[in-house]
C-alpha positions as semicolon CSV with decimal commas, in nm:
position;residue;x (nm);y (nm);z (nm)
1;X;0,310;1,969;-0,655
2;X;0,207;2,165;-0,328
3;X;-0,137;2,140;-0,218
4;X;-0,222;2,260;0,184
5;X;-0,629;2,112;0,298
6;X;-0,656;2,394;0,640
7;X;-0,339;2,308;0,831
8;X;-0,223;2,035;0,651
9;X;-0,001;2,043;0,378
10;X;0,108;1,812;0,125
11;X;0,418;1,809;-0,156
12;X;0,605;1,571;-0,363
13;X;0,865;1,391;-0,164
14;X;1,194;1,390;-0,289
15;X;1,539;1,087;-0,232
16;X;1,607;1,391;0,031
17;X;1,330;1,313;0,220
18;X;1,380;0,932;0,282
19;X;1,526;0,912;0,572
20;X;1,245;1,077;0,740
21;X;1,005;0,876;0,481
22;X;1,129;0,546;0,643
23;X;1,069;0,630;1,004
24;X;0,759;0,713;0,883
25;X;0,666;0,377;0,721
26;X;0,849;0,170;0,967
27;X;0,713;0,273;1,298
28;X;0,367;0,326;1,194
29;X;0,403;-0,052;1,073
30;X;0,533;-0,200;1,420
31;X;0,175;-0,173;1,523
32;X;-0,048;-0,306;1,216
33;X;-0,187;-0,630;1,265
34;X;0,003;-0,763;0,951
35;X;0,296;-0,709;1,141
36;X;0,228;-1,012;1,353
37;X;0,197;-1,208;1,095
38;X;0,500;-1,140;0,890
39;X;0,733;-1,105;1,154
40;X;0,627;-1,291;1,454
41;X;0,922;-1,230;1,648
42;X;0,883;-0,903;1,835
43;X;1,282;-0,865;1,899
44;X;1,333;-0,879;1,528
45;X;1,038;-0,662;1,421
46;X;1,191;-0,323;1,449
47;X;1,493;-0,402;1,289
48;X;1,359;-0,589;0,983
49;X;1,098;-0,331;0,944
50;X;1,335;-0,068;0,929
51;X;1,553;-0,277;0,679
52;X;1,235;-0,383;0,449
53;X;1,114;0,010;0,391
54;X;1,456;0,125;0,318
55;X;1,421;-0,047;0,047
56;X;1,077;0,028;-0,027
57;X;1,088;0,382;0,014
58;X;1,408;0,408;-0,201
59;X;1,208;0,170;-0,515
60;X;0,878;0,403;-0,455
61;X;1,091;0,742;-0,477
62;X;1,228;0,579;-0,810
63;X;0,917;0,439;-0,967
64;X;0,655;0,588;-0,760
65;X;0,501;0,891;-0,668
66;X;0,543;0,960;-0,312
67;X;0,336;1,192;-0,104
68;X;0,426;1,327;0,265
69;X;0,326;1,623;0,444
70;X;0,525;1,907;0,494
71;X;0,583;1,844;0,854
72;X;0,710;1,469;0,804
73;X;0,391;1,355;1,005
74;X;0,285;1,120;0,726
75;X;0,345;0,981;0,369
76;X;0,197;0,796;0,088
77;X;0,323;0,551;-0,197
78;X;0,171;0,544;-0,471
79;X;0,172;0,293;-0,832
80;X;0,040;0,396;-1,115
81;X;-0,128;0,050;-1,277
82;X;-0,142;-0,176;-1,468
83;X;0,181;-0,359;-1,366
84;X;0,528;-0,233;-1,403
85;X;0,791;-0,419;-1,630
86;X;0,917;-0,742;-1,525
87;X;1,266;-0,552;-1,470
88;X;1,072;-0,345;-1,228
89;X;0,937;-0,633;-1,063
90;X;1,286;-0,825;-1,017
91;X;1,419;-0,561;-0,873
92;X;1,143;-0,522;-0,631
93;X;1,148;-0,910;-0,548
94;X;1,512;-0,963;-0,481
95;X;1,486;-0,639;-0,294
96;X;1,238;-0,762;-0,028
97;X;1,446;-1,097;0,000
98;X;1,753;-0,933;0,085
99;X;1,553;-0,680;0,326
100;X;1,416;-0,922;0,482
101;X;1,624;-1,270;0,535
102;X;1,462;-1,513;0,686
103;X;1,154;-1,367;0,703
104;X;1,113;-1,324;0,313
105;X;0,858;-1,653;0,272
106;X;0,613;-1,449;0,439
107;X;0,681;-1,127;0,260
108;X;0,665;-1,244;-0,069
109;X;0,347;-1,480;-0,065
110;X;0,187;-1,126;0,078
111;X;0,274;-0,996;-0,239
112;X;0,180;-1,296;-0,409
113;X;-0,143;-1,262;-0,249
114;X;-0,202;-0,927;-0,348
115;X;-0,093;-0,943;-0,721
116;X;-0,281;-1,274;-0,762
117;X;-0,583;-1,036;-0,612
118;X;-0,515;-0,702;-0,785
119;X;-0,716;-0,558;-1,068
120;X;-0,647;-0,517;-1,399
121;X;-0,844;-0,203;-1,463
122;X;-0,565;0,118;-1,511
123;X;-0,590;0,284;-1,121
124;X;-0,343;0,387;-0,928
125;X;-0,254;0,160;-0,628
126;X;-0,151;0,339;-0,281
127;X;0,073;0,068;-0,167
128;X;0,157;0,243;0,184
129;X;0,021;0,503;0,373
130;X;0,090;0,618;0,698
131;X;0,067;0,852;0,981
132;X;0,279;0,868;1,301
133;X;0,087;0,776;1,600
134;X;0,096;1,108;1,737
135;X;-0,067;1,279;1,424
136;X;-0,322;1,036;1,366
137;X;-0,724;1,155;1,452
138;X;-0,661;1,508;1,295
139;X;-0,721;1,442;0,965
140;X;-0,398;1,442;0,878
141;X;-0,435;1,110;0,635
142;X;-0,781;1,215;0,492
143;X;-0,587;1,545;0,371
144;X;-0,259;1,315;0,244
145;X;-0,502;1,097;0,031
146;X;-0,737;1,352;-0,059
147;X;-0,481;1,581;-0,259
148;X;-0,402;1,255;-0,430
149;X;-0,731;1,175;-0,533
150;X;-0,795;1,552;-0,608
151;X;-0,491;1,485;-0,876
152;X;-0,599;1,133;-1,032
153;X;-0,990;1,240;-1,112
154;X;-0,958;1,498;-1,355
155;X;-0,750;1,186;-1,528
156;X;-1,095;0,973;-1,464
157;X;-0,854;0,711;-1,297
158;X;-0,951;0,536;-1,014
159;X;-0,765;0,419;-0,663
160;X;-0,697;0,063;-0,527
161;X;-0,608;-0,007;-0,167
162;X;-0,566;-0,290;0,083
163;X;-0,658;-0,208;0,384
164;X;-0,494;-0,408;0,694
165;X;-0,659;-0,289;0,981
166;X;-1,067;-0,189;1,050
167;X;-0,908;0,161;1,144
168;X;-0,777;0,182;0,805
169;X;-1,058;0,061;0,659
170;X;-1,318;0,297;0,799
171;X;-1,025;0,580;0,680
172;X;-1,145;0,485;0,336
173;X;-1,480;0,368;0,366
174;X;-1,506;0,800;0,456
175;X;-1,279;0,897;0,146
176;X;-1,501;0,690;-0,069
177;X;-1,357;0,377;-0,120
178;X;-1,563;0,035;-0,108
179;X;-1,503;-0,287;-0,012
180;X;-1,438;-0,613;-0,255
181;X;-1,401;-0,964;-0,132
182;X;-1,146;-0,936;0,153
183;X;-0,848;-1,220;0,175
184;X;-0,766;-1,403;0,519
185;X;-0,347;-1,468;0,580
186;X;-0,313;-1,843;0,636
187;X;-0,153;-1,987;0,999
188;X;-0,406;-1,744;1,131
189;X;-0,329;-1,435;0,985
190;X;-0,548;-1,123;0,960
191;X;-0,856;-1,039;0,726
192;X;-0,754;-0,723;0,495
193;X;-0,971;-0,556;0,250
194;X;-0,961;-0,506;-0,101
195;X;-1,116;-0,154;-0,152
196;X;-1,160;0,042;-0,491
197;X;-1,267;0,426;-0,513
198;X;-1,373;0,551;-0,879
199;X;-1,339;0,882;-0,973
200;X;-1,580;1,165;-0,986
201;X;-1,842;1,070;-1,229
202;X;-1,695;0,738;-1,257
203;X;-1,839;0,375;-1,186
204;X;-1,697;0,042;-1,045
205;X;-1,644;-0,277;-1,216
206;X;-1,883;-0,507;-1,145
207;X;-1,594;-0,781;-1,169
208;X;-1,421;-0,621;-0,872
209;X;-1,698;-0,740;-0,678
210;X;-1,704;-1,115;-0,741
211;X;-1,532;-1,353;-0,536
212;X;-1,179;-1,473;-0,608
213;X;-1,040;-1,827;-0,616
214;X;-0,844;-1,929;-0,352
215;X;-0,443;-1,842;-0,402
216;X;-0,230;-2,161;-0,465
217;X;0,166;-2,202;-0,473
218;X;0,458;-2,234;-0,308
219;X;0,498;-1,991;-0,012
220;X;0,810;-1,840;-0,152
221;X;0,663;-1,802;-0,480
222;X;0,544;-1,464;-0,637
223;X;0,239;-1,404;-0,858
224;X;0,234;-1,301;-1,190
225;X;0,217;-0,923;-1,263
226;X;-0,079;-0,856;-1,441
227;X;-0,062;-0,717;-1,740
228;X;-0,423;-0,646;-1,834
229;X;-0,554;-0,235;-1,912
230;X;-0,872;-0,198;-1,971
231;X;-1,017;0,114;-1,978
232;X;-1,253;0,248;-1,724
233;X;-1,568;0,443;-1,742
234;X;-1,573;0,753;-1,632
């Protein structure tokens, strides 16, 4: 599917498209603040980035839908909910660890953190989202996530989002997104925000709005998937 919002225009990316997709994801990442966090070491950051959404990109194009815009400025990944199969899910974990060596304790207990935190509602999760730096301010990522909402609300399904940077968040805080109880990395990690937008005509959980308990485990553990699908108003 094509959609174009003024000068911006969006399709369906295709395995064609991932080399482009991953430069995308990869240098847009070097600068989030989670980026300090999971890879600490600045000499190794552009390489293991690079390394971890190869992989990413090529498990979104398979069991994802994947947005960019027609110009390679920006892209999307995103998850239809609740959570895939638990062959889905290997493949994604063992794919992260081998992306991402020694650096994989931090990577997975961020995904522990956000499956332990995700809801169970049917949505559909945009897991990544990016814009290159010199495309960002024109509207460019309210018209990438806009033709994907325009797409999920005739369904009356709702979007879920973690946003990892006030920037971000403000991005969808505009498209109509609010905020949950946020989560704080340990060793002095950043804050991110859980954010939820129902659909047109649709309401919010009032469970998506009460606090969490705090995540336990092992740091190279990985949640759960949930498995829960209950149906939302609309």
């Amino acid at each position: 599917m094509t959609s174009t919002s003024k000068t911006v225009t969006v399709r369906r990316a295709t395995p064609d498209d991932a080399g482009r997709l991953i430069g995308i994801l990869a240098e847009s990442f070097l600068h989030d603040p989670v980026a300090d966090w999971l890879i600490h070491d600045h000499d190794d950051r552009r390489f293991v980035s690079y390394r971890y959404f190869t992989h990413v990109v090529g498990h979104g194009l398979q069991y994802a839908h994947v947005d960019m815009t027609s110009d390679g400025s920006a892209a999307a990944i995103w998850y239809a909910r609740p959570a895939p199969s638990p062959s889905i899910a290997a493949d994604r974990h063992v794919g992260v660890q081998e992306a991402t060596g020694a650096y994989a304790p931090n990577f997975l207990l961020l995904e522990t953190m956000f499956e332990s935190h995700h809801p169970p509602e049917a949505h559909h999760y945009l897991a990544y989202a990016a814009v290159s730096p010199a495309h960002q301010g024109r509207g460019t990522g309210t018209a990438l996530l806009s033709n994907h909402h325009q797409q999920i609300d005739p369904l009356c399904l709702p979007a879920y989002v973690e946003a990892t940077s006030p920037r971000n968040r403000d991005l969808y805080l505009r498209l109509g997104y609010l905020p949950g109880p946020s989560m704080v990395l340990p060793d002095g990690g950043p804050k991110i925000w859980r954010m939820w937008r129902a659909p047109v005509g649709g309401t919010i959980p009032a469970r998506f709005f009460s606090p969490h308990p705090p995540l336990t485990g092992e740091r190279n553990g990985r949640g759960g998937d949930h498995a829960g699908s209950a149906g939302h108003p609309c």
